[in-house]
Each structure stands twice: as C-alpha cells, then as structure tokens.
Short mmCIF file of C-alpha atoms in Angstrom, two decimals:
data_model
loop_
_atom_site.label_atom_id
_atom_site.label_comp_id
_atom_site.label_asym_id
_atom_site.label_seq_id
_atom_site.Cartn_x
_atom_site.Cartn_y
_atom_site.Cartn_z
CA UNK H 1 -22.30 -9.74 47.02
CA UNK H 2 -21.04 -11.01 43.74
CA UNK H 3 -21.83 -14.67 43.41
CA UNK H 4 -19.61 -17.57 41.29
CA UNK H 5 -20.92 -19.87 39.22
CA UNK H 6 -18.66 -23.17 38.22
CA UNK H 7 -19.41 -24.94 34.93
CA UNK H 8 -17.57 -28.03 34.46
CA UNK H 9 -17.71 -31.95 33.03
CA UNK H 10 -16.92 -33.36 35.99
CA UNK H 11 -18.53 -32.60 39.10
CA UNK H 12 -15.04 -33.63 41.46
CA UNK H 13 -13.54 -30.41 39.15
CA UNK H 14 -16.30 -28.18 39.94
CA UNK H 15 -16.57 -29.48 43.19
CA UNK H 16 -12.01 -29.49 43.69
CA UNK H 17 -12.51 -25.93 42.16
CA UNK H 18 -15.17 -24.53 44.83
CA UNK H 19 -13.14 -26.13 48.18
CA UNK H 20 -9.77 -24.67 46.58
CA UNK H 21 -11.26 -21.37 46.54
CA UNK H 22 -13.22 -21.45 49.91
CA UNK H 23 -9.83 -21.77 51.13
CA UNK H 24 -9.03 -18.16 50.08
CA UNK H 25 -11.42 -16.38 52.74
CA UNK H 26 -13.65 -17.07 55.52
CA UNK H 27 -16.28 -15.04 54.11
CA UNK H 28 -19.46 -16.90 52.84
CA UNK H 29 -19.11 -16.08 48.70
CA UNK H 30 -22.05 -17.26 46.99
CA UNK H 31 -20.90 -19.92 45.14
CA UNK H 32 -22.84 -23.06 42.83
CA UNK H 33 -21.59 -26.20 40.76
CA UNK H 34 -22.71 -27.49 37.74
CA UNK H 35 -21.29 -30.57 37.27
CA UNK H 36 -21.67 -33.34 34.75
CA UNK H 37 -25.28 -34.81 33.85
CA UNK H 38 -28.47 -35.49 35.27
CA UNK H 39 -27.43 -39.35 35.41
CA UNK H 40 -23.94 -38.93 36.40
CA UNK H 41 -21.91 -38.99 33.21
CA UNK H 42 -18.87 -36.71 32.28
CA UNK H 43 -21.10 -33.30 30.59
CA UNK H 44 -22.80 -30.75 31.20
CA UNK H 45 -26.65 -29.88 31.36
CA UNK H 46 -28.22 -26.44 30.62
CA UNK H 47 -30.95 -27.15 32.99
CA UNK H 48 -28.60 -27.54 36.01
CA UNK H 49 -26.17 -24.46 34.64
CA UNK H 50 -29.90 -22.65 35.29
CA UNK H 51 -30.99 -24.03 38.79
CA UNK H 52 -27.08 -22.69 39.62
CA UNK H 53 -27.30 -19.52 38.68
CA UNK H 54 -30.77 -19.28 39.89
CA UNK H 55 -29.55 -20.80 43.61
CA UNK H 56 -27.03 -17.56 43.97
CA UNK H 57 -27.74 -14.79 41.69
CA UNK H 58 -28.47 -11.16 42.85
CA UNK H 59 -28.70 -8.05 41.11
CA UNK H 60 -25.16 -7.87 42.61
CA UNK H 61 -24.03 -10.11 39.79
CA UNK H 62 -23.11 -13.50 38.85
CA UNK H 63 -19.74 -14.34 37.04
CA UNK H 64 -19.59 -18.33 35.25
CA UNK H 65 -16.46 -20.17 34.83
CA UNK H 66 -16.24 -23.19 32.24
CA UNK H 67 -13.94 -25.82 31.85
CA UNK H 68 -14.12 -26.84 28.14
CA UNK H 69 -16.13 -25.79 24.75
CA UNK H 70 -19.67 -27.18 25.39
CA UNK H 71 -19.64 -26.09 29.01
CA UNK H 72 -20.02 -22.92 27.42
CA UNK H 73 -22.61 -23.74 25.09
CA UNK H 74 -24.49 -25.40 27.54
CA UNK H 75 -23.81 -22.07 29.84
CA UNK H 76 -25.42 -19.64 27.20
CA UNK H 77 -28.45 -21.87 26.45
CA UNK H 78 -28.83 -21.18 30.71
CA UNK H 79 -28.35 -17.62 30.20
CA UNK H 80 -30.90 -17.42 27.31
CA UNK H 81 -33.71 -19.37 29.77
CA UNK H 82 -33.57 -16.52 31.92
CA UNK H 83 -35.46 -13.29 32.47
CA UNK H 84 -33.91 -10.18 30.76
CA UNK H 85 -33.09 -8.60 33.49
CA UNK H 86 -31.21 -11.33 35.17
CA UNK H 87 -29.58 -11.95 32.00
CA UNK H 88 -28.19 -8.30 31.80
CA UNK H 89 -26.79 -9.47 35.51
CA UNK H 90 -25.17 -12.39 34.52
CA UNK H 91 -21.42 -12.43 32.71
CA UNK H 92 -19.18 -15.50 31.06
CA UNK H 93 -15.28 -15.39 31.84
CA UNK H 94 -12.72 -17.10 29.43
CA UNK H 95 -10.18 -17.13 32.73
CA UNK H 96 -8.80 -20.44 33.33
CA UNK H 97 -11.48 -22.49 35.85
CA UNK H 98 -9.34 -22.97 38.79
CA UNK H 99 -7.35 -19.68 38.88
CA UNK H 100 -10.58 -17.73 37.49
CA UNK H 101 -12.61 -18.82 40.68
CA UNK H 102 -9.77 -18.31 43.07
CA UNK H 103 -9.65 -15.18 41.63
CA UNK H 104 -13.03 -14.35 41.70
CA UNK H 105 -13.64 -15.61 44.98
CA UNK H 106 -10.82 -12.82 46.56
CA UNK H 107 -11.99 -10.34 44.64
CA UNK H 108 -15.60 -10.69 45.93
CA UNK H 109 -14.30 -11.00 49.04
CA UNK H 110 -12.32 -7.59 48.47
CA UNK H 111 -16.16 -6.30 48.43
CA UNK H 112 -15.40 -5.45 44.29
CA UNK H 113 -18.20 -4.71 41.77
CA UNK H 114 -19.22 -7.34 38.99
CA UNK H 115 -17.94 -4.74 36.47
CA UNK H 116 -14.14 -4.78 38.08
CA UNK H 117 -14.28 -7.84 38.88
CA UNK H 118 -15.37 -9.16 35.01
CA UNK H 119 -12.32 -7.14 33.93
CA UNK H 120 -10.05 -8.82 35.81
CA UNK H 121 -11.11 -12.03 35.24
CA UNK H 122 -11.44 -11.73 31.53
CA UNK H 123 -7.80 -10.19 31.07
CA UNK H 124 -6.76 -14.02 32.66
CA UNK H 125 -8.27 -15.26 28.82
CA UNK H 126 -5.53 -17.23 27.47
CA UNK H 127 -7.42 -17.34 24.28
CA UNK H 128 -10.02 -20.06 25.41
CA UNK H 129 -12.87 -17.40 24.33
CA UNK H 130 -13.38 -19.06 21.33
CA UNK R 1 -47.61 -34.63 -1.64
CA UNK R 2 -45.82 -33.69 1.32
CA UNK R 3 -44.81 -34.46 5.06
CA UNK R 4 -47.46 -34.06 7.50
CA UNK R 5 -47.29 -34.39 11.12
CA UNK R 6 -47.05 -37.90 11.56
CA UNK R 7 -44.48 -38.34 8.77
CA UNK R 8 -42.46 -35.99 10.78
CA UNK R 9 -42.59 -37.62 13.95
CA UNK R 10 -41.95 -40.55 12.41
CA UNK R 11 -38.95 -39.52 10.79
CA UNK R 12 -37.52 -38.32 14.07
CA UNK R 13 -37.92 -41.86 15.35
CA UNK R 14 -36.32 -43.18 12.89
CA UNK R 15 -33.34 -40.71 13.52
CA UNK R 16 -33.44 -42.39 16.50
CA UNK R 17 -33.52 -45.83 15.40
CA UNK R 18 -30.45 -45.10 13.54
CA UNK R 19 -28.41 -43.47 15.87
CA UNK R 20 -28.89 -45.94 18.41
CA UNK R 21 -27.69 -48.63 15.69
CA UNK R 22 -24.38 -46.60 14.92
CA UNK R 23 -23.76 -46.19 19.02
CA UNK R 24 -20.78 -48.31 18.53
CA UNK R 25 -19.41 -46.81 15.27
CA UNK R 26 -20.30 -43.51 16.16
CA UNK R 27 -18.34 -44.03 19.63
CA UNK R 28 -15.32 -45.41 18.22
CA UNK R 29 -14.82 -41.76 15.74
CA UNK R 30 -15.14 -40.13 19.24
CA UNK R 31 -12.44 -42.19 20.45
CA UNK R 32 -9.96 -41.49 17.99
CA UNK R 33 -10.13 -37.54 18.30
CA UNK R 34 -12.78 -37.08 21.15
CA UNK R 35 -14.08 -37.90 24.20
CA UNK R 36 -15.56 -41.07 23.14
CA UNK R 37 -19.23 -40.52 24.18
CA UNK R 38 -21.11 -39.27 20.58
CA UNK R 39 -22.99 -42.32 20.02
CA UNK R 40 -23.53 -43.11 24.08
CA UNK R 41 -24.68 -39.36 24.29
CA UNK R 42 -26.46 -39.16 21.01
CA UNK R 43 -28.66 -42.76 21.57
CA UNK R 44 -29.53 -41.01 25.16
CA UNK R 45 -30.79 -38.06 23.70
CA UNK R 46 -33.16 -39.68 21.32
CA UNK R 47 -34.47 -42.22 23.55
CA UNK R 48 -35.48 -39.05 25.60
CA UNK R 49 -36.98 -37.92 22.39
CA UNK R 50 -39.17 -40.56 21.30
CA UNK R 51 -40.79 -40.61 25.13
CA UNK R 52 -41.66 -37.58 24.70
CA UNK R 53 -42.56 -37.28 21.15
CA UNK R 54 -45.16 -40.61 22.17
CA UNK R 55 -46.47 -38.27 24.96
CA UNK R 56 -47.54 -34.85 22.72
CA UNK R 57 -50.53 -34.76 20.09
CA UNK R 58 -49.20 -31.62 18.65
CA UNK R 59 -49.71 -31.70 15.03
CA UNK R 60 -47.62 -27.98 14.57
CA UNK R 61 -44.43 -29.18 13.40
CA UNK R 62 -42.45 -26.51 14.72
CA UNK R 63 -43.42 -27.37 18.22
CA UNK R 64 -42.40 -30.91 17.22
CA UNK R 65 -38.87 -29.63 16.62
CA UNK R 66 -38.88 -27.34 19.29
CA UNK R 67 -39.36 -30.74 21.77
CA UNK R 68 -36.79 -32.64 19.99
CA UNK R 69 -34.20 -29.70 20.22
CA UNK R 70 -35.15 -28.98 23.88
CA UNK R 71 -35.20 -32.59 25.10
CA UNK R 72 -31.86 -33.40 23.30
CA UNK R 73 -30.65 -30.20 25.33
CA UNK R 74 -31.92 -31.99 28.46
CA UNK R 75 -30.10 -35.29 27.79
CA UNK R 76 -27.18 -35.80 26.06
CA UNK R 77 -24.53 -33.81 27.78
CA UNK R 78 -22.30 -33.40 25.09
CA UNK R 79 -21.33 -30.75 23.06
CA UNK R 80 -24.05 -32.28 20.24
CA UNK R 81 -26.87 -31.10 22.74
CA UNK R 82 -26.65 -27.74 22.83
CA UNK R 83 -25.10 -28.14 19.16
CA UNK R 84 -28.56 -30.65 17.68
CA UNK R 85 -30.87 -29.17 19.82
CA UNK R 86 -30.23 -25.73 18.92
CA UNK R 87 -30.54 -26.67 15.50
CA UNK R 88 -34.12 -28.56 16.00
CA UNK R 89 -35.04 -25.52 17.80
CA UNK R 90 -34.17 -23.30 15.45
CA UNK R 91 -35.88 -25.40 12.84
CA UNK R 92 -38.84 -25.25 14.86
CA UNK R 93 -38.83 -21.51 15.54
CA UNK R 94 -39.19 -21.52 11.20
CA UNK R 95 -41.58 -24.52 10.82
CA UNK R 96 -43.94 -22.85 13.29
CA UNK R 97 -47.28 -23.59 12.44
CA UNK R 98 -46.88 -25.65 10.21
CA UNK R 99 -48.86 -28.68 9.63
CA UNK R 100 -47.10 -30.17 6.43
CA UNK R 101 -43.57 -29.40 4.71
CA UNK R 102 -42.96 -29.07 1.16
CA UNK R 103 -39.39 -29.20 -1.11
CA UNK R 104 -38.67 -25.81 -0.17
CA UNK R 105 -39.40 -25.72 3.46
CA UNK R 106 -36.43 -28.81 3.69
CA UNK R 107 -34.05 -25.71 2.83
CA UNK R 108 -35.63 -23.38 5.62
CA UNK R 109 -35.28 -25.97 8.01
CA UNK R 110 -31.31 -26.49 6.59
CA UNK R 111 -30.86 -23.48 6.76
CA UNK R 112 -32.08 -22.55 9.86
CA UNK R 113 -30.03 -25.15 11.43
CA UNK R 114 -27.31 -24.11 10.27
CA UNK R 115 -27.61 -20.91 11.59
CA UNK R 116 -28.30 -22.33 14.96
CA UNK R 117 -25.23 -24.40 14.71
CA UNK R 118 -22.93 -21.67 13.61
CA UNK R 119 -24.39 -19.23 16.37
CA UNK R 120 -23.88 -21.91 19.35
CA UNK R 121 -20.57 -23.44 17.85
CA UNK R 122 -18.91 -20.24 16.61
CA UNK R 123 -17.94 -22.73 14.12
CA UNK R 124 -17.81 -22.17 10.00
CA UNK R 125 -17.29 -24.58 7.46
CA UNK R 126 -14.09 -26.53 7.03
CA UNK R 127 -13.62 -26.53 11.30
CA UNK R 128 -13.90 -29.83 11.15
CA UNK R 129 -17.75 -30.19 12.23
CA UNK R 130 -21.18 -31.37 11.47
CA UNK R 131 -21.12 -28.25 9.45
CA UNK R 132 -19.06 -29.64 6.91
CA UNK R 133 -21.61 -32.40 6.29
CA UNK R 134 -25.30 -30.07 6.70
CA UNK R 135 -23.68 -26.93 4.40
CA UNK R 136 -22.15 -29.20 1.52
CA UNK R 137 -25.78 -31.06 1.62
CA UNK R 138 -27.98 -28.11 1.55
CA UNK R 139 -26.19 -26.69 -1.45
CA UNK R 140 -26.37 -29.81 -3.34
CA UNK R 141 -30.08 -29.81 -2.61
CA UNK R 142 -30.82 -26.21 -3.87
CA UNK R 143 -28.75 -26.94 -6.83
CA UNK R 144 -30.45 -29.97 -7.62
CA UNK R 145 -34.14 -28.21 -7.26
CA UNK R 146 -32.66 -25.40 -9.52
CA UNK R 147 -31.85 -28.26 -12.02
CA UNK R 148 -35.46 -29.73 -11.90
CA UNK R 149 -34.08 -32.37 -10.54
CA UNK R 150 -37.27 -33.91 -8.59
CA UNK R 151 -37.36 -34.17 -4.84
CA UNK R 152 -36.63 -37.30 -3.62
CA UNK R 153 -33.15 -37.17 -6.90
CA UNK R 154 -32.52 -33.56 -4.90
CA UNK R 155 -32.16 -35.58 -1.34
CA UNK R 156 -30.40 -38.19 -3.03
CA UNK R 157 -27.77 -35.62 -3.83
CA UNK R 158 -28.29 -33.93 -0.69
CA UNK R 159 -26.75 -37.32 1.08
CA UNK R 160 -24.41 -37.69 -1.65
CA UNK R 161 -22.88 -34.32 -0.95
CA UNK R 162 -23.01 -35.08 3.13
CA UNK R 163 -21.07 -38.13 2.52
CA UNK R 164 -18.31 -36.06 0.90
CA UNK R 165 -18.20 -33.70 3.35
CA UNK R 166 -17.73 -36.53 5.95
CA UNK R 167 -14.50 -37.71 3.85
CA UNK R 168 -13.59 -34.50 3.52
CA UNK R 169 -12.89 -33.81 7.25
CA UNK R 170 -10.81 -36.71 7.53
CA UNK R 171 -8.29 -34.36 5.50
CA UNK R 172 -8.22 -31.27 7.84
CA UNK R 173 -7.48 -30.34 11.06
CA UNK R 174 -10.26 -30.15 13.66
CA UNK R 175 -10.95 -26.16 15.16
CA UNK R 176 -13.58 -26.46 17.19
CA UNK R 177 -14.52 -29.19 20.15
CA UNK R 178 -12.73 -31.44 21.73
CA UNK R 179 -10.72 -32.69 18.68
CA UNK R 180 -8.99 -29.45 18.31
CA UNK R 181 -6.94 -29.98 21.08
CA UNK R 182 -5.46 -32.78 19.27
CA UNK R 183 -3.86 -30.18 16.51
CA UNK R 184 -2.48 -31.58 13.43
CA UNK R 185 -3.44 -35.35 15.19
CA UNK R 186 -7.19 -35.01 14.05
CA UNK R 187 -5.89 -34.91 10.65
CA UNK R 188 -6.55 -39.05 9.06
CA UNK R 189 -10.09 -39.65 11.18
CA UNK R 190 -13.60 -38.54 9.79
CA UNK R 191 -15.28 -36.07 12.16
CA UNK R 192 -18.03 -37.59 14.46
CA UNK R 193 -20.40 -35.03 14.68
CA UNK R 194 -20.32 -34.75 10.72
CA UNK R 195 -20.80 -38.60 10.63
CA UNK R 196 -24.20 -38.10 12.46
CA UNK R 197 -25.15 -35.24 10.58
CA UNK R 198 -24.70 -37.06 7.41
CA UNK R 199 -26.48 -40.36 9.18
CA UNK R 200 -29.64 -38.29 10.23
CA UNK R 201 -29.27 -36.87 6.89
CA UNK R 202 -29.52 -40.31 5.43
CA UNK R 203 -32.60 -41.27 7.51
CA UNK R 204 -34.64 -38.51 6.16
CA UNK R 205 -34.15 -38.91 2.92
CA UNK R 206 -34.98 -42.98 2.57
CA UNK R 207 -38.14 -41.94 4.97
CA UNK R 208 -39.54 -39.29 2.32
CA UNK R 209 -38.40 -41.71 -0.37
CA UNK R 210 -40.59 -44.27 1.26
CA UNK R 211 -43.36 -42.08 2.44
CA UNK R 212 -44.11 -39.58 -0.11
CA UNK R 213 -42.91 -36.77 -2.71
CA UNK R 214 -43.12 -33.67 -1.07
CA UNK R 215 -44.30 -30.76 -3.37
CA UNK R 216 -41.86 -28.35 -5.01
#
C-alpha cells in the first residue's frame, strides 16, 4: 500500500490534516507527520521529515505533502539522506496539503499505484511547485 | 599566511557571537515581511554549532563545514537551515581536506555556497534573498584580487558590496520565502536572510583582518 507523508510547520496542521483524511476510509493508510521542531517551535526538521518516511515507506511508494517553501527544502534534504533505492520510491506533490492528502488517502484506498496516484495529485499544483 | 583550522573554527564562533547579538534586529526584518523567527532560529542554530564544534578535533576544514551545515540543518527550523546549512555543506564538500585556506579558496567556498543556495532555494539573484548579498560580495572580491588589491582591501570590498546588496532588496519585491506572499508589500524593508548573509559576511572579514593575511 501507498503510504502519505505530511510535512508541515505546525504539528496541529499536520496532525488536523491526517484526522481529516482518516475520515475518508476505514482502511488503515500508512500515514506519518512531520510537524514543527525538535523543541516545539513553528518549522520543520529534516531529521524528523526522515524518521517519517522511514516509519511508513514500502517499495509500494511514499507520496509527501508540504505546507509552505522550506517544508520542502527541509523535505528534499530527507530524501537526499536516504538510500537510492528508497529515494527512487519516494515522490514530492505541489497539491494543496489538506485536499492533496484527502486525496491521496482515497486514492490509496482505491488500491491505486504510486505512479497514478502522483499524477493525480500533481495536476492539483496550483503553481506552489516553485 | 593563511587560515588554519583553528582560525576557522574560530571564525564560526564568532558567526555565532554575532548572530546571537543581532537576535533582536534580525527578528524585527522577519517581522515586517516574515515569520518573525530569523534571529530566534538563526541564534539556535549556532548555539548548536559551537557545542559541537567544542566537541570535534578535526583539523580538515571541510568536515568543519560539513558539521556546521549539518547541525544548522538539525536546529533552526527555518527556511535558513536547509538554506545555511546547505551552503556550509557545500563549502565543506570543496574545502575537503583541507587544513588551511588561502585568497582563492574564499571564492571556492563563495562559490560553492552559492550553488548550494541556488539548488535548495530555486532562488537567483534579485528574488529578494541572501543571494543578493553573497553574489554582489563574491564579485566584488574577485574583482578586487584581479585589481591587486590585497586580501584583507578585497574582503573589505567584499562587505562593502554585501551591504549594497542588503539596501538593494529593500527596493524589490520578494520571490521566494515567506515574504513573497506579501507581493508588492515586501517592497520598503531590507531582506532578512540577506541581512545575515551580509552580517556573517562582516564577521569573517574583521576575523582574517585580525588574525592573519591569507596568501593570494
């Protein structure tokens, strides 16, 4: 199964954005937070974008949603920590955060592939890919 | 003469040192067209630094930058993390090995940065970054050398030309980071992340100034 993986400043949003979503199936979608820093402040660490990514990936795929610019930054510093092989395994989508992962969430739950599933969220890219 | 190991480390504690005195100022630019944490975020990050730079005995500079770029990755949360600590990291990946740095290895390490920064930002110059304080800087520093202009009159320049760059973003519009949701609004305040740039910018220069004249 495809797994999510929320990137935001605040942990309440990536926290709001994972119930909202839960609400869209009873299925068990593998889904992680990262949310804000180490010691609590509004950001985002690379280290925790990794130990998400790491707590849900498969070779089945992981997509990451991001709330603003250095979520994203912070994201691909994650991606470049890990192995090759997970990184070929592992996509960004410029989708809005809390439509992407409700989204993403029925569309895993539709039993899609990462590929389709990347499509549609990335065609939901209101020109926040920078 | 030129920087050794413990002239670098040195100067990154003093990076430090200044930061954390321009918290405040630094804090208030973020206010005006941010998120109002650069200073907060920035003093963080190099209080990180300096534990760790008192814990290593490394004397290969590059692994000295590579520290300071991972552990400001680690600990300041903002979008300077990723943005200053890919740019340490990057200078390290160049100064690897190194033991001592000379004139010309100041515009490797410039420019490597700025590569970093431009990769991880997708930003260019006149986006209303730290860019537009580093790029301004290193040309004014290669120019100088060209010149004969000795070292330490070269990083004078260097400053010089990353004060103007600072003034200069007061006068656009901000297109990257937070600020660029502001539009047209950013236009009238000086960008924070440039302000640092050109601060850290400062720091090294009175440090090799006061410590020694590196070697063309």
């Amino acid at each position: 199964m495809v797994g999510v993986v929320i990137v935001s400043h605040s942990l309440k949003i990536a926290e709001g954005a994972k119930e909202l979503a839960s609400q869209m199936t009873p299925d068990r979608i593998p889904l992680a937070v990262a949310g804000g820093t180490k010691d609590g402040r509004l950001g985002t660490d690379a280290e925790q974008v990794r130990s998400a990514i790491e707590s849900v990936y498969s070779d089945d795929g992981i997509v990451i949603l991001y709330d603003l610019g250095s979520a994203l930054m912070s994201t691909e510093l994650a991606i470049e920590e890990l192995p090759a092989i997970q990184q070929a395994r592992v996509a960004v989508v410029h989708a809005p955060l809390v439509e992407g992962v409700v989204t993403a969430v029925v569309e895993i739950s539709l039993n899609k592939n990462w590929e389709s599933i990347i499509v549609t969220l990335q065609e939901m890219d209101f020109g926040k890919a920078p | 003469m030129s920087l050794n190991s413990s002239q670098v480390k040195k100067v990154m504690l003093e990076i430090g040192e200044t930061v954390e005195k321009n918290k405040e100022f630094l804090t208030e630019l973020d206010l005006a067209i941010g998120d109002a944490d650069h200073g907060i975020n920035l003093t963080k990050g190099f209080r990180a630094v300096a534990t760790k730079l008192s814990a290593t005995e490394t004397d290969d500079i590059g692994e000295i930058f590579t520290l300071v770029g991972m552990t400001l990755v680690g600990n300041v949360g903002g979008a300077s993390g990723p943005l200053y600590g890919t740019a340490f990291m990057r200078a390290g990946s160049y100064a690897a090995g190194k033991t001592s740095l000379i004139a010309d290895d100041f515009v490797g390490i410039l420019e490597a940065a700025i590569g970093g920064i431009k990769m991880r930002g997708k930003a260019e110059a006149g986006d209303k970054t730290m860019l537009d304080a580093l790029i301004p800087a290193l040309n004014a520093f290669q120019e100088a050398l060209k010149q004969g202009i000795t070292v330490h009159g070269a990083l004078t320049k260097a400053v010089e030309a990353a004060l103007a760059g600072v003034n200069y973003t007061k006068e656009i519009q901000a297109r990257k980071g937070r600020a660029s949701y502001l539009g047209a609004r950013s236009i009238g305040h000086q960008d924070p992340g440039a302000t640092s740039t050109y601060l850290m910018l400062r720091t090294i220069s009175k440090a090799v100034q006061t410590q020694g004249q590196p070697e063309k």
